[in-house]
Amino acid sequence: MSIGHTLLGLLESGPRHGYDLKREFDDTFGHDRPLHYGQVYSTMARLLKHGLVEVDGIEPGGGPERKRYAITDAGITDVEKWLAQPEKPEPYLQSTLYTKVVLALLTGRSAAGLLDTQRSEHLRLMRELTARKKHGDLADQLVCDHALFHLEADLRWLELTAARLDRLAAEVAK
């Protein structure tokens, strides 16, 4: 996720302080990975430097002055371009899990046990996400669905690999 573009998009509805941007980001997108304040302010400094935001006002606070940021026309154009670009699909061609399976075979360890352990961990997380989905709002449900679909694909791979383990072991032993 592009933090800069996300913050720019949030600013399209009106100027905000860094604290307000962080809170809105966390409420809308950061359920599992909230932003650090330092990340917000360093991102805003970069956006300011590139002319994508401007300081709309400065107010005294209990500590340092509070800057209110507003998106510029260049920032709006940048968000439009970003939203129009498709995300690159992630093919996972160099998976850590595959590496572990091969290394287990190469070192005489149980690759089948590794796959069973991983399957159990995937199923545990799927149960957790399914429970979360039942109690979440629509945004949370969609995020959980995305994760669940990826976990389901991983489970299919685990099953396929388990079925081909003897063949893989023979090829790796060569």
PDB file of N, CA, C and O in Angstrom, residues 1 22 25-36 125 128-129 132-133 139-148:
ATOM      1  N   MET A   1       0.854  -1.173   0.000  1.00  0.00           N
ATOM      2  CA  MET A   1       0.000   0.000   0.000  1.00  0.00           C
ATOM      3  C   MET A   1       0.893   1.226   0.000  1.00  0.00           C
ATOM      4  O   MET A   1       1.870   1.292   0.726  1.00  0.00           O
ATOM      5  N   LYS A  22      -3.555  10.327  10.754  1.00  0.00           N
ATOM      6  CA  LYS A  22      -3.196   9.037  11.337  1.00  0.00           C
ATOM      7  C   LYS A  22      -4.439   8.326  11.872  1.00  0.00           C
ATOM      8  O   LYS A  22      -4.643   7.143  11.627  1.00  0.00           O
ATOM      9  N   PHE A  25      -6.602   7.149   8.963  1.00  0.00           N
ATOM     10  CA  PHE A  25      -5.947   6.020   8.299  1.00  0.00           C
ATOM     11  C   PHE A  25      -6.144   4.757   9.128  1.00  0.00           C
ATOM     12  O   PHE A  25      -6.547   3.713   8.606  1.00  0.00           O
ATOM     13  N   ASP A  26      -5.822   4.838  10.421  1.00  0.00           N
ATOM     14  CA  ASP A  26      -5.933   3.663  11.286  1.00  0.00           C
ATOM     15  C   ASP A  26      -7.362   3.148  11.350  1.00  0.00           C
ATOM     16  O   ASP A  26      -7.591   1.939  11.318  1.00  0.00           O
ATOM     17  N   ASP A  27      -8.340   4.050  11.440  1.00  0.00           N
ATOM     18  CA  ASP A  27      -9.742   3.641  11.504  1.00  0.00           C
ATOM     19  C   ASP A  27     -10.211   2.987  10.207  1.00  0.00           C
ATOM     20  O   ASP A  27     -11.032   2.076  10.224  1.00  0.00           O
ATOM     21  N   THR A  28      -9.700   3.473   9.077  1.00  0.00           N
ATOM     22  CA  THR A  28     -10.178   2.998   7.787  1.00  0.00           C
ATOM     23  C   THR A  28      -9.353   1.841   7.235  1.00  0.00           C
ATOM     24  O   THR A  28      -9.912   0.889   6.690  1.00  0.00           O
ATOM     25  N   PHE A  29      -8.029   1.897   7.390  1.00  0.00           N
ATOM     26  CA  PHE A  29      -7.158   0.915   6.747  1.00  0.00           C
ATOM     27  C   PHE A  29      -6.230   0.179   7.697  1.00  0.00           C
ATOM     28  O   PHE A  29      -5.688  -0.854   7.342  1.00  0.00           O
ATOM     29  N   GLY A  30      -5.975   0.711   8.853  1.00  0.00           N
ATOM     30  CA  GLY A  30      -4.906   0.194   9.696  1.00  0.00           C
ATOM     31  C   GLY A  30      -5.315  -0.723  10.814  1.00  0.00           C
ATOM     32  O   GLY A  30      -4.641  -0.769  11.836  1.00  0.00           O
ATOM     33  N   HIS A  31      -6.408  -1.462  10.665  1.00  0.00           N
ATOM     34  CA  HIS A  31      -6.858  -2.341  11.745  1.00  0.00           C
ATOM     35  C   HIS A  31      -5.737  -3.265  12.215  1.00  0.00           C
ATOM     36  O   HIS A  31      -5.572  -3.491  13.399  1.00  0.00           O
ATOM     37  N   ASP A  32      -4.983  -3.812  11.265  1.00  0.00           N
ATOM     38  CA  ASP A  32      -3.948  -4.774  11.616  1.00  0.00           C
ATOM     39  C   ASP A  32      -2.552  -4.178  11.650  1.00  0.00           C
ATOM     40  O   ASP A  32      -1.642  -4.767  12.205  1.00  0.00           O
ATOM     41  N   ARG A  33      -2.389  -3.017  11.023  1.00  0.00           N
ATOM     42  CA  ARG A  33      -1.073  -2.388  10.979  1.00  0.00           C
ATOM     43  C   ARG A  33      -1.232  -0.875  11.033  1.00  0.00           C
ATOM     44  O   ARG A  33      -1.132  -0.187  10.020  1.00  0.00           O
ATOM     45  N   PRO A  34      -1.456  -0.326  12.234  1.00  0.00           N
ATOM     46  CA  PRO A  34      -1.619   1.126  12.337  1.00  0.00           C
ATOM     47  C   PRO A  34      -0.318   1.853  11.989  1.00  0.00           C
ATOM     48  O   PRO A  34       0.770   1.306  12.132  1.00  0.00           O
ATOM     49  N   LEU A  35      -0.479   3.075  11.517  1.00  0.00           N
ATOM     50  CA  LEU A  35       0.679   3.906  11.178  1.00  0.00           C
ATOM     51  C   LEU A  35       1.335   4.430  12.444  1.00  0.00           C
ATOM     52  O   LEU A  35       0.667   4.699  13.441  1.00  0.00           O
ATOM     53  N   HIS A  36       2.635   4.616  12.378  1.00  0.00           N
ATOM     54  CA  HIS A  36       3.362   5.287  13.445  1.00  0.00           C
ATOM     55  C   HIS A  36       3.316   6.784  13.137  1.00  0.00           C
ATOM     56  O   HIS A  36       3.314   7.197  11.979  1.00  0.00           O
ATOM     57  N   LEU A 125      -5.382 -19.635  11.406  1.00  0.00           N
ATOM     58  CA  LEU A 125      -5.575 -18.246  11.000  1.00  0.00           C
ATOM     59  C   LEU A 125      -6.884 -18.074  10.238  1.00  0.00           C
ATOM     60  O   LEU A 125      -7.580 -17.069  10.415  1.00  0.00           O
ATOM     61  N   GLU A 128      -9.628 -17.803  12.729  1.00  0.00           N
ATOM     62  CA  GLU A 128      -9.569 -16.482  13.368  1.00  0.00           C
ATOM     63  C   GLU A 128     -10.167 -15.407  12.447  1.00  0.00           C
ATOM     64  O   GLU A 128     -10.960 -14.571  12.887  1.00  0.00           O
ATOM     65  N   LEU A 129      -9.791 -15.442  11.179  1.00  0.00           N
ATOM     66  CA  LEU A 129     -10.308 -14.451  10.225  1.00  0.00           C
ATOM     67  C   LEU A 129     -11.806 -14.629   9.987  1.00  0.00           C
ATOM     68  O   LEU A 129     -12.536 -13.643   9.835  1.00  0.00           O
ATOM     69  N   ARG A 132     -13.528 -13.131  12.915  1.00  0.00           N
ATOM     70  CA  ARG A 132     -13.425 -11.670  12.819  1.00  0.00           C
ATOM     71  C   ARG A 132     -14.410 -11.125  11.792  1.00  0.00           C
ATOM     72  O   ARG A 132     -15.025 -10.080  11.989  1.00  0.00           O
ATOM     73  N   LYS A 133     -14.538 -11.833  10.698  1.00  0.00           N
ATOM     74  CA  LYS A 133     -15.441 -11.418   9.618  1.00  0.00           C
ATOM     75  C   LYS A 133     -16.893 -11.355  10.092  1.00  0.00           C
ATOM     76  O   LYS A 133     -17.635 -10.447   9.716  1.00  0.00           O
ATOM     77  N   ALA A 139     -15.986  -3.244   5.504  1.00  0.00           N
ATOM     78  CA  ALA A 139     -14.566  -3.085   5.162  1.00  0.00           C
ATOM     79  C   ALA A 139     -13.738  -4.212   5.773  1.00  0.00           C
ATOM     80  O   ALA A 139     -12.881  -4.798   5.110  1.00  0.00           O
ATOM     81  N   ASP A 140     -13.996  -4.530   7.031  1.00  0.00           N
ATOM     82  CA  ASP A 140     -13.268  -5.607   7.696  1.00  0.00           C
ATOM     83  C   ASP A 140     -13.575  -6.949   7.041  1.00  0.00           C
ATOM     84  O   ASP A 140     -12.693  -7.786   6.875  1.00  0.00           O
ATOM     85  N   GLN A 141     -14.819  -7.158   6.648  1.00  0.00           N
ATOM     86  CA  GLN A 141     -15.191  -8.405   5.973  1.00  0.00           C
ATOM     87  C   GLN A 141     -14.437  -8.559   4.659  1.00  0.00           C
ATOM     88  O   GLN A 141     -13.945  -9.641   4.335  1.00  0.00           O
ATOM     89  N   LEU A 142     -14.323  -7.471   3.895  1.00  0.00           N
ATOM     90  CA  LEU A 142     -13.620  -7.535   2.617  1.00  0.00           C
ATOM     91  C   LEU A 142     -12.128  -7.795   2.805  1.00  0.00           C
ATOM     92  O   LEU A 142     -11.527  -8.578   2.055  1.00  0.00           O
ATOM     93  N   VAL A 143     -11.524  -7.166   3.806  1.00  0.00           N
ATOM     94  CA  VAL A 143     -10.109  -7.407   4.090  1.00  0.00           C
ATOM     95  C   VAL A 143      -9.909  -8.868   4.498  1.00  0.00           C
ATOM     96  O   VAL A 143      -8.967  -9.530   4.043  1.00  0.00           O
ATOM     97  N   CYS A 144     -10.777  -9.377   5.325  1.00  0.00           N
ATOM     98  CA  CYS A 144     -10.678 -10.773   5.754  1.00  0.00           C
ATOM     99  C   CYS A 144     -10.890 -11.722   4.580  1.00  0.00           C
ATOM    100  O   CYS A 144     -10.192 -12.741   4.459  1.00  0.00           O
ATOM    101  N   ASP A 145     -11.843 -11.423   3.707  1.00  0.00           N
ATOM    102  CA  ASP A 145     -12.058 -12.259   2.520  1.00  0.00           C
ATOM    103  C   ASP A 145     -10.804 -12.329   1.661  1.00  0.00           C
ATOM    104  O   ASP A 145     -10.418 -13.397   1.184  1.00  0.00           O
ATOM    105  N   HIS A 146     -10.163 -11.189   1.475  1.00  0.00           N
ATOM    106  CA  HIS A 146      -8.928 -11.143   0.681  1.00  0.00           C
ATOM    107  C   HIS A 146      -7.883 -12.081   1.285  1.00  0.00           C
ATOM    108  O   HIS A 146      -7.269 -12.894   0.587  1.00  0.00           O
ATOM    109  N   ALA A 147      -7.681 -11.977   2.580  1.00  0.00           N
ATOM    110  CA  ALA A 147      -6.707 -12.834   3.260  1.00  0.00           C
ATOM    111  C   ALA A 147      -7.119 -14.303   3.190  1.00  0.00           C
ATOM    112  O   ALA A 147      -6.282 -15.179   2.953  1.00  0.00           O
ATOM    113  N   LEU A 148      -8.411 -14.575   3.382  1.00  0.00           N
ATOM    114  CA  LEU A 148      -8.892 -15.961   3.334  1.00  0.00           C
ATOM    115  C   LEU A 148      -8.682 -16.598   1.965  1.00  0.00           C
ATOM    116  O   LEU A 148      -8.298 -17.771   1.866  1.00  0.00           O
TER     117      LEU A 148
END
